[in-house]
mmCIF file with all atom_site columns, C-alpha atoms in Angstrom:
data_model
loop_
_atom_site.group_PDB
_atom_site.id
_atom_site.type_symbol
_atom_site.label_atom_id
_atom_site.label_alt_id
_atom_site.label_comp_id
_atom_site.label_asym_id
_atom_site.label_entity_id
_atom_site.label_seq_id
_atom_site.pdbx_PDB_ins_code
_atom_site.Cartn_x
_atom_site.Cartn_y
_atom_site.Cartn_z
_atom_site.occupancy
_atom_site.B_iso_or_equiv
_atom_site.pdbx_formal_charge
_atom_site.auth_seq_id
_atom_site.auth_comp_id
_atom_site.auth_asym_id
_atom_site.auth_atom_id
_atom_site.pdbx_PDB_model_num
ATOM 1   C CA . UNK A 1 1   ? 1.837   28.424 14.685 1.00 0.00 ? 1   UNK A CA 1
ATOM 2   C CA . UNK A 1 2   ? 5.526   28.860 15.497 1.00 0.00 ? 2   UNK A CA 1
ATOM 3   C CA . UNK A 1 3   ? 7.837   26.281 13.968 1.00 0.00 ? 3   UNK A CA 1
ATOM 4   C CA . UNK A 1 4   ? 9.976   24.002 16.143 1.00 0.00 ? 4   UNK A CA 1
ATOM 5   C CA . UNK A 1 5   ? 12.966  24.272 13.814 1.00 0.00 ? 5   UNK A CA 1
ATOM 6   C CA . UNK A 1 6   ? 14.380  25.893 10.699 1.00 0.00 ? 6   UNK A CA 1
ATOM 7   C CA . UNK A 1 7   ? 13.870  22.514 8.994  1.00 0.00 ? 7   UNK A CA 1
ATOM 8   C CA . UNK A 1 8   ? 10.120  22.697 9.614  1.00 0.00 ? 8   UNK A CA 1
ATOM 9   C CA . UNK A 1 9   ? 9.978   26.278 8.392  1.00 0.00 ? 9   UNK A CA 1
ATOM 10  C CA . UNK A 1 10  ? 11.945  25.425 5.240  1.00 0.00 ? 10  UNK A CA 1
ATOM 11  C CA . UNK A 1 11  ? 9.735   22.399 4.578  1.00 0.00 ? 11  UNK A CA 1
ATOM 12  C CA . UNK A 1 12  ? 6.580   24.498 5.048  1.00 0.00 ? 12  UNK A CA 1
ATOM 13  C CA . UNK A 1 13  ? 7.801   27.199 2.651  1.00 0.00 ? 13  UNK A CA 1
ATOM 14  C CA . UNK A 1 14  ? 8.806   24.618 0.046  1.00 0.00 ? 14  UNK A CA 1
ATOM 15  C CA . UNK A 1 15  ? 5.480   22.824 0.291  1.00 0.00 ? 15  UNK A CA 1
ATOM 16  C CA . UNK A 1 16  ? 3.439   26.019 0.279  1.00 0.00 ? 16  UNK A CA 1
ATOM 17  C CA . UNK A 1 17  ? 5.223   27.265 -2.848 1.00 0.00 ? 17  UNK A CA 1
ATOM 18  C CA . UNK A 1 18  ? 4.759   23.924 -4.623 1.00 0.00 ? 18  UNK A CA 1
ATOM 19  C CA . UNK A 1 19  ? 1.191   22.935 -3.787 1.00 0.00 ? 19  UNK A CA 1
ATOM 20  C CA . UNK A 1 20  ? -1.599  23.984 -6.035 1.00 0.00 ? 20  UNK A CA 1
ATOM 21  C CA . UNK A 1 21  ? -4.984  25.263 -4.942 1.00 0.00 ? 21  UNK A CA 1
ATOM 22  C CA . UNK A 1 22  ? -7.080  22.780 -2.977 1.00 0.00 ? 22  UNK A CA 1
ATOM 23  C CA . UNK A 1 23  ? -4.536  21.805 -0.337 1.00 0.00 ? 23  UNK A CA 1
ATOM 24  C CA . UNK A 1 24  ? -4.269  22.996 3.239  1.00 0.00 ? 24  UNK A CA 1
ATOM 25  C CA . UNK A 1 25  ? -1.114  22.863 5.381  1.00 0.00 ? 25  UNK A CA 1
ATOM 26  C CA . UNK A 1 26  ? -1.316  23.057 9.163  1.00 0.00 ? 26  UNK A CA 1
ATOM 27  C CA . UNK A 1 27  ? 1.523   22.714 11.637 1.00 0.00 ? 27  UNK A CA 1
ATOM 28  C CA . UNK A 1 28  ? 1.776   21.556 15.238 1.00 0.00 ? 28  UNK A CA 1
ATOM 29  C CA . UNK A 1 29  ? -1.540  19.688 15.195 1.00 0.00 ? 29  UNK A CA 1
ATOM 30  C CA . UNK A 1 30  ? -2.582  17.965 18.419 1.00 0.00 ? 30  UNK A CA 1
ATOM 31  C CA . UNK A 1 31  ? -3.873  14.388 18.229 1.00 0.00 ? 31  UNK A CA 1
ATOM 32  C CA . UNK A 1 32  ? -4.016  11.604 20.818 1.00 0.00 ? 32  UNK A CA 1
ATOM 33  C CA . UNK A 1 33  ? -1.960  13.670 23.252 1.00 0.00 ? 33  UNK A CA 1
ATOM 34  C CA . UNK A 1 34  ? 0.852   14.200 20.726 1.00 0.00 ? 34  UNK A CA 1
ATOM 35  C CA . UNK A 1 35  ? 1.821   16.937 18.289 1.00 0.00 ? 35  UNK A CA 1
ATOM 36  C CA . UNK A 1 36  ? 2.132   16.229 14.573 1.00 0.00 ? 36  UNK A CA 1
ATOM 37  C CA . UNK A 1 37  ? 4.632   18.457 12.740 1.00 0.00 ? 37  UNK A CA 1
ATOM 38  C CA . UNK A 1 38  ? 2.336   18.992 9.753  1.00 0.00 ? 38  UNK A CA 1
ATOM 39  C CA . UNK A 1 39  ? -1.027  17.859 8.487  1.00 0.00 ? 39  UNK A CA 1
ATOM 40  C CA . UNK A 1 40  ? -1.545  18.291 4.765  1.00 0.00 ? 40  UNK A CA 1
ATOM 41  C CA . UNK A 1 41  ? -5.133  17.994 3.555  1.00 0.00 ? 41  UNK A CA 1
ATOM 42  C CA . UNK A 1 42  ? -6.735  17.777 0.146  1.00 0.00 ? 42  UNK A CA 1
ATOM 43  C CA . UNK A 1 43  ? -9.834  19.949 0.504  1.00 0.00 ? 43  UNK A CA 1
ATOM 44  C CA . UNK A 1 44  ? -11.526 18.211 -2.444 1.00 0.00 ? 44  UNK A CA 1
ATOM 45  C CA . UNK A 1 45  ? -11.178 14.639 -1.186 1.00 0.00 ? 45  UNK A CA 1
ATOM 46  C CA . UNK A 1 46  ? -10.940 15.335 2.584  1.00 0.00 ? 46  UNK A CA 1
ATOM 47  C CA . UNK A 1 47  ? -7.899  13.035 2.674  1.00 0.00 ? 47  UNK A CA 1
ATOM 48  C CA . UNK A 1 48  ? -5.101  14.070 4.985  1.00 0.00 ? 48  UNK A CA 1
ATOM 49  C CA . UNK A 1 49  ? -1.631  12.913 5.886  1.00 0.00 ? 49  UNK A CA 1
ATOM 50  C CA . UNK A 1 50  ? 0.668   13.522 8.833  1.00 0.00 ? 50  UNK A CA 1
ATOM 51  C CA . UNK A 1 51  ? 4.128   14.758 7.844  1.00 0.00 ? 51  UNK A CA 1
ATOM 52  C CA . UNK A 1 52  ? 6.990   14.457 10.292 1.00 0.00 ? 52  UNK A CA 1
ATOM 53  C CA . UNK A 1 53  ? 10.245  16.365 9.822  1.00 0.00 ? 53  UNK A CA 1
ATOM 54  C CA . UNK A 1 54  ? 12.792  14.113 11.521 1.00 0.00 ? 54  UNK A CA 1
ATOM 55  C CA . UNK A 1 55  ? 15.832  15.925 12.841 1.00 0.00 ? 55  UNK A CA 1
ATOM 56  C CA . UNK A 1 56  ? 18.764  14.294 14.662 1.00 0.00 ? 56  UNK A CA 1
ATOM 57  C CA . UNK A 1 57  ? 16.822  13.938 17.946 1.00 0.00 ? 57  UNK A CA 1
ATOM 58  C CA . UNK A 1 58  ? 14.529  11.386 16.286 1.00 0.00 ? 58  UNK A CA 1
ATOM 59  C CA . UNK A 1 59  ? 17.401  8.882  16.057 1.00 0.00 ? 59  UNK A CA 1
ATOM 60  C CA . UNK A 1 60  ? 19.705  7.279  18.641 1.00 0.00 ? 60  UNK A CA 1
ATOM 61  C CA . UNK A 1 61  ? 22.787  7.690  16.444 1.00 0.00 ? 61  UNK A CA 1
ATOM 62  C CA . UNK A 1 62  ? 23.934  8.141  12.839 1.00 0.00 ? 62  UNK A CA 1
ATOM 63  C CA . UNK A 1 63  ? 23.657  4.423  12.059 1.00 0.00 ? 63  UNK A CA 1
ATOM 64  C CA . UNK A 1 64  ? 20.019  4.318  13.164 1.00 0.00 ? 64  UNK A CA 1
ATOM 65  C CA . UNK A 1 65  ? 19.361  7.471  11.152 1.00 0.00 ? 65  UNK A CA 1
ATOM 66  C CA . UNK A 1 66  ? 20.900  5.913  8.042  1.00 0.00 ? 66  UNK A CA 1
ATOM 67  C CA . UNK A 1 67  ? 18.542  2.923  8.404  1.00 0.00 ? 67  UNK A CA 1
ATOM 68  C CA . UNK A 1 68  ? 15.499  4.964  9.450  1.00 0.00 ? 68  UNK A CA 1
ATOM 69  C CA . UNK A 1 69  ? 15.323  3.444  12.952 1.00 0.00 ? 69  UNK A CA 1
ATOM 70  C CA . UNK A 1 70  ? 13.656  6.020  15.178 1.00 0.00 ? 70  UNK A CA 1
ATOM 71  C CA . UNK A 1 71  ? 13.998  6.336  18.932 1.00 0.00 ? 71  UNK A CA 1
ATOM 72  C CA . UNK A 1 72  ? 11.538  4.067  20.729 1.00 0.00 ? 72  UNK A CA 1
ATOM 73  C CA . UNK A 1 73  ? 9.298   6.889  21.960 1.00 0.00 ? 73  UNK A CA 1
ATOM 74  C CA . UNK A 1 74  ? 8.910   8.171  18.398 1.00 0.00 ? 74  UNK A CA 1
ATOM 75  C CA . UNK A 1 75  ? 8.000   4.726  17.094 1.00 0.00 ? 75  UNK A CA 1
ATOM 76  C CA . UNK A 1 76  ? 5.435   4.258  19.876 1.00 0.00 ? 76  UNK A CA 1
ATOM 77  C CA . UNK A 1 77  ? 3.966   7.702  19.139 1.00 0.00 ? 77  UNK A CA 1
ATOM 78  C CA . UNK A 1 78  ? 3.563   6.808  15.458 1.00 0.00 ? 78  UNK A CA 1
ATOM 79  C CA . UNK A 1 79  ? 1.918   3.459  16.325 1.00 0.00 ? 79  UNK A CA 1
ATOM 80  C CA . UNK A 1 80  ? -0.647  5.248  18.517 1.00 0.00 ? 80  UNK A CA 1
ATOM 81  C CA . UNK A 1 81  ? -1.377  7.842  15.843 1.00 0.00 ? 81  UNK A CA 1
ATOM 82  C CA . UNK A 1 82  ? -1.644  5.206  13.094 1.00 0.00 ? 82  UNK A CA 1
ATOM 83  C CA . UNK A 1 83  ? -4.090  3.260  15.258 1.00 0.00 ? 83  UNK A CA 1
ATOM 84  C CA . UNK A 1 84  ? -6.153  6.466  15.372 1.00 0.00 ? 84  UNK A CA 1
ATOM 85  C CA . UNK A 1 85  ? -6.223  6.518  11.554 1.00 0.00 ? 85  UNK A CA 1
ATOM 86  C CA . UNK A 1 86  ? -3.271  8.736  10.662 1.00 0.00 ? 86  UNK A CA 1
ATOM 87  C CA . UNK A 1 87  ? -1.091  7.940  7.633  1.00 0.00 ? 87  UNK A CA 1
ATOM 88  C CA . UNK A 1 88  ? 2.493   9.178  7.801  1.00 0.00 ? 88  UNK A CA 1
ATOM 89  C CA . UNK A 1 89  ? 5.117   10.647 5.547  1.00 0.00 ? 89  UNK A CA 1
ATOM 90  C CA . UNK A 1 90  ? 8.521   11.080 7.231  1.00 0.00 ? 90  UNK A CA 1
ATOM 91  C CA . UNK A 1 91  ? 11.328  13.298 5.967  1.00 0.00 ? 91  UNK A CA 1
ATOM 92  C CA . UNK A 1 92  ? 14.834  13.121 7.395  1.00 0.00 ? 92  UNK A CA 1
ATOM 93  C CA . UNK A 1 93  ? 16.733  16.360 7.843  1.00 0.00 ? 93  UNK A CA 1
ATOM 94  C CA . UNK A 1 94  ? 19.936  14.737 6.595  1.00 0.00 ? 94  UNK A CA 1
ATOM 95  C CA . UNK A 1 95  ? 18.126  13.953 3.311  1.00 0.00 ? 95  UNK A CA 1
ATOM 96  C CA . UNK A 1 96  ? 16.478  17.381 3.122  1.00 0.00 ? 96  UNK A CA 1
ATOM 97  C CA . UNK A 1 97  ? 19.798  19.242 3.246  1.00 0.00 ? 97  UNK A CA 1
ATOM 98  C CA . UNK A 1 98  ? 21.534  16.885 0.807  1.00 0.00 ? 98  UNK A CA 1
ATOM 99  C CA . UNK A 1 99  ? 22.033  18.754 -2.470 1.00 0.00 ? 99  UNK A CA 1
ATOM 100 C CA . UNK A 1 100 ? 21.134  15.592 -4.429 1.00 0.00 ? 100 UNK A CA 1
ATOM 101 C CA . UNK A 1 101 ? 17.803  15.227 -2.614 1.00 0.00 ? 101 UNK A CA 1
ATOM 102 C CA . UNK A 1 102 ? 14.845  16.009 -4.869 1.00 0.00 ? 102 UNK A CA 1
ATOM 103 C CA . UNK A 1 103 ? 12.402  18.043 -2.768 1.00 0.00 ? 103 UNK A CA 1
ATOM 104 C CA . UNK A 1 104 ? 9.973   18.086 -5.684 1.00 0.00 ? 104 UNK A CA 1
ATOM 105 C CA . UNK A 1 105 ? 9.593   14.310 -5.341 1.00 0.00 ? 105 UNK A CA 1
ATOM 106 C CA . UNK A 1 106 ? 8.513   14.751 -1.701 1.00 0.00 ? 106 UNK A CA 1
ATOM 107 C CA . UNK A 1 107 ? 5.797   17.188 -2.750 1.00 0.00 ? 107 UNK A CA 1
ATOM 108 C CA . UNK A 1 108 ? 4.667   14.804 -5.514 1.00 0.00 ? 108 UNK A CA 1
ATOM 109 C CA . UNK A 1 109 ? 4.597   11.859 -3.090 1.00 0.00 ? 109 UNK A CA 1
ATOM 110 C CA . UNK A 1 110 ? 2.454   13.822 -0.630 1.00 0.00 ? 110 UNK A CA 1
ATOM 111 C CA . UNK A 1 111 ? -0.005  14.963 -3.294 1.00 0.00 ? 111 UNK A CA 1
ATOM 112 C CA . UNK A 1 112 ? -0.190  11.419 -4.742 1.00 0.00 ? 112 UNK A CA 1
ATOM 113 C CA . UNK A 1 113 ? -1.129  10.078 -1.299 1.00 0.00 ? 113 UNK A CA 1
ATOM 114 C CA . UNK A 1 114 ? -3.887  12.672 -1.055 1.00 0.00 ? 114 UNK A CA 1
ATOM 115 C CA . UNK A 1 115 ? -5.591  11.931 -4.393 1.00 0.00 ? 115 UNK A CA 1
#
């Protein structure tokens, strides 16, 4: 499906290039009346995780972003989805574009959660 941002497209391409066989990546997945940026599934274990790519609109200001405090509607959305059984991995755009940020660690964290 079309991506909502360059960040999502870059994340998808990074993940797709890094994941080994046995994983499925889907974007813009509907659940509980919301859209999830990505769902990554391990086809062997049937485990899945919701991945959110958090751009600047997910935070009230730079201070909230620095502390990972999301806008209220985003927090409520995650609570509803978690109550429905979703586990989340969140990635901040400001981290993603930081040259010191290790994107490989994100991929490893996602695959570890799916084992």
